[in-house]
One Martini backbone bead per residue (centre of mass of N, CA, C, O) as a GRO file, in nm:
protein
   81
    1UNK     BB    1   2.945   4.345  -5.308
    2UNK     BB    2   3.211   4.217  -5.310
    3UNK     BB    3   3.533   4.152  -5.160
    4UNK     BB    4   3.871   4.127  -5.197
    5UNK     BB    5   4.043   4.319  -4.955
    6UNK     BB    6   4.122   4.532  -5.192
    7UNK     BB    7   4.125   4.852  -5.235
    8UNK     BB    8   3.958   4.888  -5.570
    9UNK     BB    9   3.924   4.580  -5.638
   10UNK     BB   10   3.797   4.340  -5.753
   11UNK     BB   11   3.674   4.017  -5.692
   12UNK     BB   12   3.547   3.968  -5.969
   13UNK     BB   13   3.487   3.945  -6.353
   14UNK     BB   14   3.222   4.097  -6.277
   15UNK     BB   15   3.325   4.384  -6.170
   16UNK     BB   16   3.487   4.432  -6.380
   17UNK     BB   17   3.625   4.694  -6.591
   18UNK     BB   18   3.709   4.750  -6.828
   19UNK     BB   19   4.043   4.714  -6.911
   20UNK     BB   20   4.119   4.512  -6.695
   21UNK     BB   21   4.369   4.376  -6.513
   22UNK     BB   22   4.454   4.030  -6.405
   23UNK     BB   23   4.455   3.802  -6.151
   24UNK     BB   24   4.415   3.459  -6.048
   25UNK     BB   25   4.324   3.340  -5.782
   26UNK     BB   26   4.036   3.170  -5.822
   27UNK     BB   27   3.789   2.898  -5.848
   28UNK     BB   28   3.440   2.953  -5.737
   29UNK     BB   29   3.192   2.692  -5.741
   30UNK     BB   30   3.038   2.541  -5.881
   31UNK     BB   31   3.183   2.233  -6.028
   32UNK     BB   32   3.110   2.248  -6.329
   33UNK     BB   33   3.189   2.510  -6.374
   34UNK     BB   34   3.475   2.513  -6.271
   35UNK     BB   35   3.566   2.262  -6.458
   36UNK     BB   36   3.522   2.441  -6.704
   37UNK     BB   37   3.708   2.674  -6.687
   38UNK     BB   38   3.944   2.521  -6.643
   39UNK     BB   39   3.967   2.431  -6.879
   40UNK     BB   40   3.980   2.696  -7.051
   41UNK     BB   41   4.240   2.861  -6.822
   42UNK     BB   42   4.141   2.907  -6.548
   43UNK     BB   43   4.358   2.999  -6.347
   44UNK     BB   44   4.599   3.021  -6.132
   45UNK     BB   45   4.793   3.306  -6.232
   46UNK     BB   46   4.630   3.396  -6.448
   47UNK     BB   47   4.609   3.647  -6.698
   48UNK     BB   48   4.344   3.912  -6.738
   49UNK     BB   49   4.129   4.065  -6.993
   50UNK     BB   50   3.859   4.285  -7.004
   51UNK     BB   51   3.721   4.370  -7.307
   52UNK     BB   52   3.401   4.333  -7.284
   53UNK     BB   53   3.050   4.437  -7.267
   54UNK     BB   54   2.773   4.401  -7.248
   55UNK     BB   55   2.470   4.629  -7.245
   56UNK     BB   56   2.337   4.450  -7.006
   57UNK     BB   57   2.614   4.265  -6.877
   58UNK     BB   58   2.544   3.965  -7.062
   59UNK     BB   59   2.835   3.913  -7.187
   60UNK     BB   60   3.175   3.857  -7.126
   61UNK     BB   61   3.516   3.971  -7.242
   62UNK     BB   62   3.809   3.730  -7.223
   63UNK     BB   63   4.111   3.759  -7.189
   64UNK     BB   64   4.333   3.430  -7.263
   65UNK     BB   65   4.583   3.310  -7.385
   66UNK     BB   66   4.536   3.487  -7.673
   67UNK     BB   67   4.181   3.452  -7.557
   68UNK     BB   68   3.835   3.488  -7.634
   69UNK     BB   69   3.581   3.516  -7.422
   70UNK     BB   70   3.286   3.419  -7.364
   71UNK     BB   71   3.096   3.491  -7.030
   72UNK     BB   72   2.894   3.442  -6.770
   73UNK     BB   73   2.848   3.601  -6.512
   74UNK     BB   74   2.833   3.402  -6.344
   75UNK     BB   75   3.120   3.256  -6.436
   76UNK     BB   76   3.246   3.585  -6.363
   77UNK     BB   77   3.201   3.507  -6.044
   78UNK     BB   78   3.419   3.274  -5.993
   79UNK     BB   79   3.658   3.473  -6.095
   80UNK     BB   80   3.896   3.538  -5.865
   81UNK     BB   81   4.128   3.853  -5.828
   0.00000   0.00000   0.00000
């Protein structure tokens, strides 16, 4: 698990336990991923919140700008906090 930094705290939307809230911090990966996550609202300084995890852990659903959106794990390790 990677580390944000900050003890306590997940690195990425992907380690975040349900009902977390947090800010991003900014959005690294892949060119394309990160382009479509920009797209979507996923930008630095927006504030989000993990809604609900799939049973096995993907995809998860992510408040953002008043919109539930579904990430793949992948997409939400990208979006780090």
């Amino acid at each position: 698990m990677e580390s944000s930094g900050r003890p306590g705290r997940p690195a990425s939307l992907a380690e975040a336990p349900v009902g977390f809230r947090g800010t991003i911090r900014d959005v690294a990966g892949d060119a394309g991923t990160c382009l479509a996550l920009l797209e979507l609202g996923f930008t630095p300084g927006q504030r989000v919140v993990l809604v609900a995890v799939a049973p096995f852990g993907d995809p998860v659903a992510v408040s953002l700008r008043g919109t539930v959106i579904a990430l793949r794990q992948g997409e939400a390790r990208c979006v780090r906090l």
